[in-house]
Short mmCIF file of C-alpha atoms in Angstrom, two decimals:
data_model
loop_
_atom_site.label_atom_id
_atom_site.label_comp_id
_atom_site.label_asym_id
_atom_site.label_seq_id
_atom_site.Cartn_x
_atom_site.Cartn_y
_atom_site.Cartn_z
CA MET A 30 1.94 18.38 17.59
CA ARG A 31 -0.91 17.24 19.75
CA THR A 32 -0.85 13.56 20.46
CA LEU A 33 -0.10 10.90 22.97
CA PRO A 34 -0.74 7.67 21.09
CA LEU A 35 -1.71 4.41 22.66
CA LEU A 36 1.34 2.29 21.91
CA LEU A 37 1.52 -1.45 22.33
CA GLY A 38 4.47 -2.94 20.55
CA LEU A 39 6.72 -5.88 19.98
CA THR A 40 9.91 -6.38 18.05
CA VAL A 41 11.08 -9.37 16.09
CA SER A 42 14.42 -9.99 14.45
CA LEU A 43 14.44 -11.82 11.14
CA LEU A 44 17.71 -13.44 10.21
CA GLY A 45 18.95 -14.79 6.93
CA CYS A 46 17.80 -14.78 3.36
CA ILE A 47 14.45 -16.56 3.32
CA ARG A 48 14.17 -17.16 -0.37
CA ASP A 49 15.28 -15.90 -3.74
CA SER A 50 12.35 -15.10 -5.97
CA GLY A 51 14.53 -15.34 -9.04
CA ASN A 52 13.39 -11.95 -10.28
CA ASN A 53 15.95 -10.61 -12.69
CA GLY A 54 14.44 -7.19 -13.28
CA SER A 55 11.47 -5.53 -14.84
CA THR A 56 12.39 -4.87 -18.45
CA PRO A 57 10.29 -6.92 -20.88
CA ASN A 58 12.22 -8.70 -23.59
CA PRO A 59 11.94 -6.48 -26.69
CA SER A 60 12.04 -9.55 -28.92
CA ASN A 61 8.82 -10.77 -27.33
CA ALA A 62 5.78 -9.82 -29.41
CA ASN A 63 3.84 -9.13 -26.23
CA ALA A 64 6.52 -6.87 -24.79
CA ARG A 65 5.98 -3.88 -27.07
CA VAL A 66 4.33 -2.79 -30.29
CA GLY A 67 5.63 -4.84 -33.19
CA ASN A 68 8.52 -3.32 -35.12
CA ASN A 69 7.92 -3.51 -38.87
CA ASP A 70 11.25 -1.90 -39.68
CA PRO A 71 12.98 -4.19 -42.24
CA ARG A 72 16.43 -3.47 -40.81
CA SER A 73 18.40 -6.37 -39.38
CA ILE A 74 18.72 -7.04 -35.67
CA ASP A 75 22.13 -5.34 -35.72
CA ASP A 76 20.61 -2.18 -37.20
CA GLN A 77 17.72 -1.63 -34.76
CA PRO A 78 17.08 1.67 -32.96
CA ASP A 79 18.86 2.22 -29.64
CA TRP A 80 15.99 1.31 -27.32
CA GLU A 81 18.00 2.17 -24.21
CA ALA A 82 18.81 5.64 -25.55
CA GLN A 83 15.13 6.19 -26.28
CA ALA A 84 14.31 5.10 -22.73
CA ARG A 85 16.84 7.55 -21.31
CA GLU A 86 15.28 10.33 -23.35
CA LEU A 87 11.83 9.32 -22.12
CA LYS A 88 13.05 9.37 -18.51
CA GLN A 89 14.37 12.91 -18.89
CA ARG A 90 10.95 13.92 -20.18
CA VAL A 91 8.96 12.17 -17.44
CA ASP A 92 11.16 12.77 -14.37
CA PRO A 93 9.92 16.34 -13.73
CA ARG A 94 6.33 15.07 -13.61
CA MET A 95 6.93 12.17 -11.23
CA PRO A 96 5.29 12.50 -7.78
CA ASP A 97 7.67 13.35 -4.95
CA PRO A 98 7.88 11.37 -2.77
CA LEU A 99 7.19 8.38 -4.97
CA PRO A 100 4.24 6.28 -3.73
CA THR A 101 5.14 2.90 -2.27
CA ASP A 102 1.87 1.06 -2.97
CA LYS A 103 2.82 -1.06 -5.98
CA GLN A 104 -0.58 -2.72 -6.29
CA ALA A 105 -2.34 0.63 -6.50
CA ALA A 106 0.16 1.82 -9.12
CA CYS A 107 -0.27 -1.34 -11.20
CA GLU A 108 -4.07 -1.21 -11.02
CA ALA A 109 -4.07 2.46 -12.01
CA MET A 110 -1.82 1.65 -14.98
CA LEU A 111 -4.12 -1.15 -16.17
CA ASP A 112 -7.19 1.06 -15.71
CA GLU A 113 -5.54 3.73 -17.85
CA ALA A 114 -4.69 1.15 -20.52
CA LEU A 115 -8.36 0.16 -20.65
CA ALA A 116 -9.40 3.81 -20.94
CA PHE A 117 -6.78 4.35 -23.66
CA TYR A 118 -8.20 1.67 -25.94
CA MET A 119 -11.77 2.70 -25.17
CA ALA A 120 -10.86 6.15 -26.49
CA VAL A 121 -8.68 5.33 -29.49
CA GLU A 122 -10.34 2.18 -30.88
CA THR A 123 -12.90 3.54 -33.37
CA ASP A 124 -14.35 0.26 -34.63
CA PRO A 125 -17.12 -0.79 -32.20
CA ASP A 126 -16.60 -4.52 -32.76
CA GLN A 127 -12.83 -4.28 -32.33
CA ARG A 128 -13.29 -2.11 -29.24
CA THR A 129 -15.64 -4.66 -27.67
CA LYS A 130 -13.22 -7.47 -28.49
CA ARG A 131 -10.28 -5.53 -27.07
CA MET A 132 -12.16 -4.75 -23.85
CA ALA A 133 -13.10 -8.40 -23.38
CA GLU A 134 -9.51 -9.53 -23.92
CA MET A 135 -8.14 -7.01 -21.43
CA GLN A 136 -10.71 -7.95 -18.81
CA GLU A 137 -9.93 -11.63 -19.31
CA THR A 138 -6.18 -11.12 -18.80
CA ARG A 139 -6.52 -8.49 -16.05
CA GLU A 140 -5.56 -10.80 -13.19
CA ALA A 141 -2.51 -12.19 -14.99
CA ASP A 142 -1.48 -8.69 -16.11
CA LEU A 143 -1.70 -7.45 -12.54
CA GLU A 144 0.40 -10.34 -11.24
CA GLY A 145 2.99 -9.65 -13.93
CA CYS A 146 3.13 -5.97 -13.04
CA LEU A 147 3.56 -6.72 -9.33
CA ARG A 148 6.34 -9.16 -10.13
CA GLU A 149 8.25 -7.32 -12.85
CA THR A 150 7.37 -3.61 -12.95
CA SER A 151 8.56 -0.86 -10.63
CA VAL A 152 6.15 1.66 -9.12
CA ALA A 153 7.86 4.42 -11.11
CA ALA A 154 7.47 2.50 -14.37
CA ALA A 155 3.75 1.91 -13.73
CA ILE A 156 3.25 5.62 -13.00
CA CYS A 157 5.23 6.49 -16.15
CA VAL A 158 2.99 4.26 -18.29
CA LYS A 159 -0.20 5.69 -16.78
CA LEU A 160 1.00 9.25 -17.32
CA LEU A 161 1.92 8.76 -20.98
CA LEU A 162 -1.16 6.67 -21.78
CA GLY A 163 -3.27 9.53 -20.45
CA GLU A 164 -1.53 11.82 -22.92
CA ARG A 165 -2.13 9.30 -25.74
CA ASP A 166 1.65 9.24 -26.23
CA SER A 167 1.94 5.67 -27.60
CA GLU A 168 0.33 2.27 -27.21
CA PHE A 169 0.43 0.30 -23.97
CA PRO A 170 2.97 -2.47 -24.80
CA TRP A 171 5.47 0.04 -26.21
CA LEU A 172 5.15 2.34 -23.21
CA LEU A 173 5.47 -0.58 -20.80
CA ASP A 174 8.73 -1.59 -22.46
CA GLN A 175 10.17 1.93 -22.55
CA CYS A 176 9.06 2.93 -19.04
CA SER A 177 10.40 -0.36 -17.66
CA ARG A 178 13.76 0.39 -19.25
CA ALA A 179 13.68 3.95 -17.90
CA TYR A 180 12.63 2.91 -14.39
CA PRO A 181 13.83 -0.69 -13.86
CA ASN A 182 12.56 -2.82 -11.02
CA GLN A 183 15.29 -3.17 -8.41
CA ALA A 184 13.54 -5.74 -6.24
CA GLY A 185 14.80 -9.25 -5.72
CA GLY A 186 18.20 -8.72 -4.15
CA GLY A 187 20.11 -7.95 -7.35
CA PRO A 188 23.45 -6.16 -7.37
CA THR A 189 21.83 -2.74 -6.88
CA ALA A 190 19.67 -3.95 -3.99
CA PRO A 191 21.66 -6.46 -1.90
CA LYS A 192 19.58 -8.23 0.71
CA ALA A 193 20.61 -7.57 4.29
CA GLU A 194 21.36 -10.67 6.35
CA ALA A 195 19.15 -9.43 9.18
CA LEU A 196 16.11 -7.20 9.27
CA GLU A 197 14.36 -5.93 12.39
CA LEU A 198 10.64 -5.17 12.40
CA ALA A 199 8.70 -3.46 15.19
CA PHE A 200 4.92 -3.47 15.54
CA VAL A 201 2.77 -0.92 17.36
CA GLY A 202 -0.88 -1.19 18.31
CA ASP A 203 -3.62 1.43 18.11
CA ILE A 204 -2.47 5.05 17.60
CA ILE A 205 -4.79 8.03 18.19
CA PHE A 206 -4.24 11.81 18.38
CA GLY A 207 -7.36 13.01 20.17
CA ARG A 208 -11.13 12.66 20.20
CA TYR A 209 -14.39 14.53 19.95
CA ARG A 210 -15.83 14.80 23.47
CA GLU A 211 -19.42 14.88 24.71
CA ASP A 212 -19.82 18.50 23.59
CA ASN A 213 -18.84 17.36 20.06
CA VAL A 214 -15.65 19.44 20.12
CA PHE A 215 -12.30 17.91 19.22
CA ASP A 216 -10.00 17.48 22.22
CA PRO A 217 -6.34 17.09 21.16
CA ILE A 218 -3.94 15.42 23.56
CA VAL A 219 -1.43 18.27 23.22
CA GLU A 220 -2.44 21.79 22.29
CA GLY A 221 -1.10 25.34 22.15
CA SER A 222 0.34 27.81 19.68
CA GLU A 223 2.49 26.55 16.82
CA GLU A 224 5.54 28.08 18.52
CA ALA A 225 4.78 26.37 21.81
CA LEU A 226 4.14 23.04 20.13
CA ALA A 227 7.38 23.30 18.17
CA ALA A 228 9.30 23.75 21.43
CA LEU A 229 7.88 20.56 22.96
CA PRO A 230 9.73 17.24 22.66
CA GLY A 231 8.21 14.90 20.12
CA PRO A 232 5.34 12.84 21.55
CA PHE A 233 7.22 9.67 20.66
CA ALA A 234 10.49 10.72 22.31
CA GLU A 235 10.00 8.43 25.31
CA PHE A 236 9.47 5.46 23.01
CA GLY A 237 12.59 5.99 20.90
CA PRO A 238 14.43 2.74 21.76
CA ALA A 239 11.29 0.64 21.30
CA LEU A 240 10.60 2.17 17.89
CA SER A 241 14.13 1.91 16.49
CA ALA A 242 13.76 -0.80 13.86
CA ASP A 243 14.42 -1.23 10.15
CA VAL A 244 10.67 -1.35 9.50
CA LEU A 245 8.17 0.21 11.91
CA VAL A 246 4.53 -0.81 11.46
CA GLY A 247 1.48 0.49 13.32
CA ASN A 248 -2.31 0.66 13.33
CA LEU A 249 -3.54 4.21 12.72
CA GLU A 250 -6.78 4.06 14.70
CA THR A 251 -8.03 7.32 13.23
CA PRO A 252 -8.65 8.83 9.81
CA VAL A 253 -6.61 11.91 8.90
CA ILE A 254 -7.67 14.84 6.72
CA GLU A 255 -6.18 18.17 5.74
CA SER A 256 -8.36 20.19 8.14
CA LEU A 257 -10.27 18.71 11.06
CA PRO A 258 -13.93 19.80 11.27
CA LEU A 259 -14.95 21.77 14.35
CA LYS A 260 -17.70 19.25 15.05
CA SER A 261 -17.67 15.49 14.60
CA PRO A 262 -19.50 14.37 11.44
CA ILE A 263 -20.80 11.18 13.11
CA GLY A 264 -22.77 10.47 16.25
CA ALA A 265 -20.79 7.58 17.77
CA GLN A 266 -19.56 7.59 21.36
CA TYR A 267 -15.87 7.38 20.44
CA ARG A 268 -14.86 9.62 17.53
CA PHE A 269 -11.22 10.20 16.60
CA GLY A 270 -9.45 12.40 14.08
CA GLY A 271 -6.09 13.71 12.91
CA ASP A 272 -4.48 15.93 10.29
CA ARG A 273 -1.35 16.14 8.15
CA GLU A 274 0.70 17.71 10.97
CA MET A 275 0.07 14.63 13.06
CA VAL A 276 1.06 12.32 10.21
CA ARG A 277 4.35 14.20 9.94
CA MET A 278 5.02 13.38 13.58
CA LEU A 279 4.53 9.71 12.76
CA GLY A 280 7.02 10.03 9.93
CA ALA A 281 9.52 11.76 12.21
CA ALA A 282 9.08 8.93 14.72
CA GLY A 283 10.13 6.46 12.03
CA PHE A 284 6.86 4.84 10.99
CA ASP A 285 7.13 3.16 7.60
CA VAL A 286 3.79 1.34 7.29
CA LEU A 287 0.39 2.15 8.85
CA SER A 288 -2.83 0.14 8.63
CA LEU A 289 -6.10 1.99 8.07
CA ALA A 290 -8.29 -1.12 8.37
CA ASN A 291 -9.99 -0.78 11.75
CA ASN A 292 -13.26 0.14 13.45
CA HIS A 293 -12.63 3.91 13.34
CA TYR A 294 -12.21 4.12 9.57
CA PHE A 295 -15.51 6.05 9.27
CA ASP A 296 -14.96 8.62 12.05
CA LEU A 297 -14.51 11.42 9.47
CA ARG A 298 -16.83 9.80 6.93
CA GLU A 299 -15.81 9.52 3.27
CA ASP A 300 -13.43 12.48 3.45
CA GLY A 301 -11.38 10.58 5.99
CA GLN A 302 -11.54 7.33 4.04
CA LEU A 303 -10.21 8.91 0.85
CA GLN A 304 -7.80 11.51 2.24
CA SER A 305 -6.05 9.24 4.76
CA PRO A 306 -4.12 7.03 2.30
CA LYS A 307 -3.30 10.02 0.12
CA ILE A 308 -1.82 12.02 3.00
CA LEU A 309 0.15 9.03 4.30
CA SER A 310 1.62 8.32 0.86
CA GLU A 311 2.54 11.97 0.36
CA GLU A 312 4.35 11.96 3.70
CA GLY A 313 6.36 8.86 2.78
CA ILE A 314 4.39 6.25 4.76
CA LEU A 315 2.88 3.18 3.11
CA PRO A 316 -0.88 2.98 3.87
CA ILE A 317 -2.22 -0.57 4.02
CA GLY A 318 -5.83 -1.71 4.26
CA ALA A 319 -7.18 1.63 3.03
CA SER A 320 -10.79 1.99 1.88
CA ARG A 321 -11.31 1.80 -1.88
CA THR A 322 -13.93 2.67 -4.45
CA GLU A 323 -12.48 0.24 -7.01
CA GLY A 324 -9.85 -2.45 -7.36
CA ALA A 325 -9.16 -5.45 -5.14
CA LEU A 326 -10.52 -5.00 -1.62
CA TYR A 327 -8.29 -7.68 -0.10
CA ARG A 328 -4.76 -7.33 -1.43
CA VAL A 329 -1.09 -7.71 -0.57
CA GLU A 330 0.72 -4.35 -0.44
CA THR A 331 4.49 -4.42 -0.77
CA PHE A 332 7.16 -2.57 1.19
CA GLU A 333 10.83 -2.91 0.25
CA GLU A 334 13.69 -2.45 2.71
CA GLN A 335 17.36 -3.37 2.34
CA GLY A 336 16.62 -5.80 -0.47
CA TRP A 337 13.72 -7.49 1.34
CA ARG A 338 10.24 -7.56 -0.16
CA ILE A 339 7.66 -7.53 2.64
CA GLY A 340 4.02 -8.07 1.76
CA PHE A 341 1.22 -6.83 4.03
CA LEU A 342 -2.36 -8.10 3.83
CA ALA A 343 -4.40 -5.78 6.09
CA VAL A 344 -8.05 -6.41 7.03
CA THR A 345 -10.45 -5.62 9.84
CA ASN A 346 -12.99 -7.76 11.66
CA ARG A 347 -14.42 -4.70 13.41
CA ILE A 348 -16.20 -1.70 11.80
CA ASN A 349 -18.16 1.31 13.07
CA ALA A 350 -20.45 1.82 10.07
CA PRO A 351 -22.36 -0.58 7.81
CA VAL A 352 -20.82 -1.38 4.44
CA ARG A 353 -22.87 0.47 1.81
CA GLU A 354 -22.82 -0.15 -1.92
CA GLY A 355 -21.47 2.76 -3.94
CA THR A 356 -19.28 4.11 -1.12
CA PRO A 357 -15.58 3.53 -0.34
CA GLN A 358 -15.19 0.03 1.06
CA VAL A 359 -12.93 -0.88 3.98
CA PRO A 360 -11.45 -4.42 3.80
CA TYR A 361 -13.87 -5.83 6.38
CA ILE A 362 -14.08 -9.60 6.68
CA GLU A 363 -15.91 -12.06 8.90
CA LEU A 364 -13.72 -14.30 11.03
CA ASN A 365 -15.20 -17.44 9.47
CA ASP A 366 -14.33 -16.21 5.96
CA MET A 367 -10.69 -15.29 6.56
CA VAL A 368 -9.02 -18.55 5.68
CA ASP A 369 -10.99 -19.23 2.48
CA THR A 370 -10.79 -15.62 1.28
CA LEU A 371 -7.27 -14.62 2.29
CA GLY A 372 -5.56 -17.99 1.79
CA PRO A 373 -5.52 -17.86 -2.04
CA ILE A 374 -4.28 -14.24 -1.95
CA LEU A 375 -1.37 -15.25 0.27
CA ALA A 376 -0.59 -18.23 -1.94
CA ALA A 377 -0.49 -16.04 -5.06
CA ALA A 378 1.86 -13.53 -3.41
CA ARG A 379 4.15 -16.04 -1.70
CA ALA A 380 6.75 -16.48 -4.44
CA ASP A 381 7.21 -12.74 -4.93
CA HIS A 382 7.87 -11.84 -1.28
CA ASP A 383 10.51 -12.66 1.30
CA LEU A 384 8.01 -12.05 4.09
CA LEU A 385 4.22 -12.13 4.13
CA LEU A 386 2.36 -10.59 7.05
CA VAL A 387 -1.36 -10.58 7.78
CA VAL A 388 -2.32 -7.46 9.77
CA VAL A 389 -5.78 -7.79 11.27
CA HIS A 390 -7.92 -5.63 13.57
CA TRP A 391 -9.85 -8.13 15.65
CA GLY A 392 -10.53 -9.68 19.04
CA ASP A 393 -12.08 -8.50 22.28
CA GLU A 394 -11.03 -5.35 24.10
CA TYR A 395 -8.97 -5.97 27.25
CA ALA A 396 -8.98 -9.75 26.77
CA GLU A 397 -5.68 -11.18 28.01
CA GLN A 398 -5.36 -13.66 25.17
CA PRO A 399 -6.87 -14.28 21.71
CA ASN A 400 -9.93 -16.50 21.73
CA VAL A 401 -9.78 -20.03 20.38
CA TYR A 402 -11.33 -19.04 17.03
CA GLN A 403 -8.69 -16.38 16.48
CA GLN A 404 -5.94 -18.83 17.33
CA LYS A 405 -7.25 -21.43 14.88
CA THR A 406 -7.65 -18.84 12.13
CA ALA A 407 -4.17 -17.44 12.70
CA ARG A 408 -2.61 -20.91 12.54
CA ALA A 409 -4.48 -21.71 9.32
CA LEU A 410 -3.31 -18.47 7.67
CA ILE A 411 0.29 -19.16 8.66
CA ASP A 412 -0.01 -22.70 7.35
CA GLY A 413 -1.42 -21.14 4.16
CA GLY A 414 1.61 -18.96 3.49
CA ALA A 415 1.80 -16.10 5.99
CA ASP A 416 5.00 -15.73 8.02
CA MET A 417 3.33 -13.79 10.82
CA LEU A 418 -0.06 -12.54 11.87
CA ILE A 419 -0.10 -9.20 13.69
CA GLY A 420 -3.30 -8.38 15.56
CA HIS A 421 -4.56 -5.26 17.33
CA HIS A 422 -7.75 -3.82 18.88
CA PRO A 423 -7.76 -5.35 22.42
CA HIS A 424 -5.76 -2.36 23.87
CA VAL A 425 -3.57 -4.74 25.89
CA LEU A 426 -0.68 -7.05 25.13
CA GLN A 427 -1.93 -10.61 24.73
#
């Protein structure tokens, strides 16, 4: 419990039902040849196996192995599922020509398959498929059908997820827990024995009213790892860090979504890049804009609240280490490239989300207003499909 974050926030209230995506659930139609492995059983349609009963049995078998808490990053879950499907057929297809053909087909349909998963498949179903494919349980289409039945997608404002008429979102700027000083030793904002720290009021207590929203979003301006090193692993002037205990304080304060795309992403080197999203997910917070070694660098990450589907596209225009091939990549983007690069991603995600937000780390520190290039870019992204653009980095309200 050793932090006094830099908090700059604003709150917006969103009223009404923006749109109905028309999503009626995640379960593929079992009569569709692409939905599952073909059934060669000669029995009539009235004498087919009880697919729902089989799905219930599968759920009982898989439930004990599901992660707790369940991750909230649907795109990551879908990409992991598709990667496992590719690995499955690489392993089980013995004919080299057929294997090559299968790989080419799956690569060709990858983008469409990913869009379908994001639209129709729950996170739990994608994890279920990946788990069972890894065990060589059955083929991909069959597992997708059964896991989708076992873990249906509840998004879209159906009867089990009614959409609230109003939803309040709050946004917080840069959050840090402490820094490595000139002597290269970490200096936490609050320190003491575990007993003494436990007796202190939460570091966010004074901000309670400002942070009370249905969805609380912030910029985590520091990587977090399980155990902070005694000395900073980099030589920059400003070097931040945090650990799981600090993330738990963020969860207790009500944070739902935290961006990792900023100019301190490399403060704890690759350990920080890779551990940060894992720790956040395990503590029930959706990480957005995390560094990746594979998969889409620029992507919409979905958070669901009270029947609303909120998509976040997080990027940074500021970094503190050069982008190197073969290392985890932060979603860094030049200002001049934002509209052309992010516009198509927003357009593709528009129909599947009630709200689309671009979260970007950019601008000039202590500038009282965004510069003209930022303003033009923000307007173009909103015209291209975003509902809001949330910026941070200047350390002041603009």
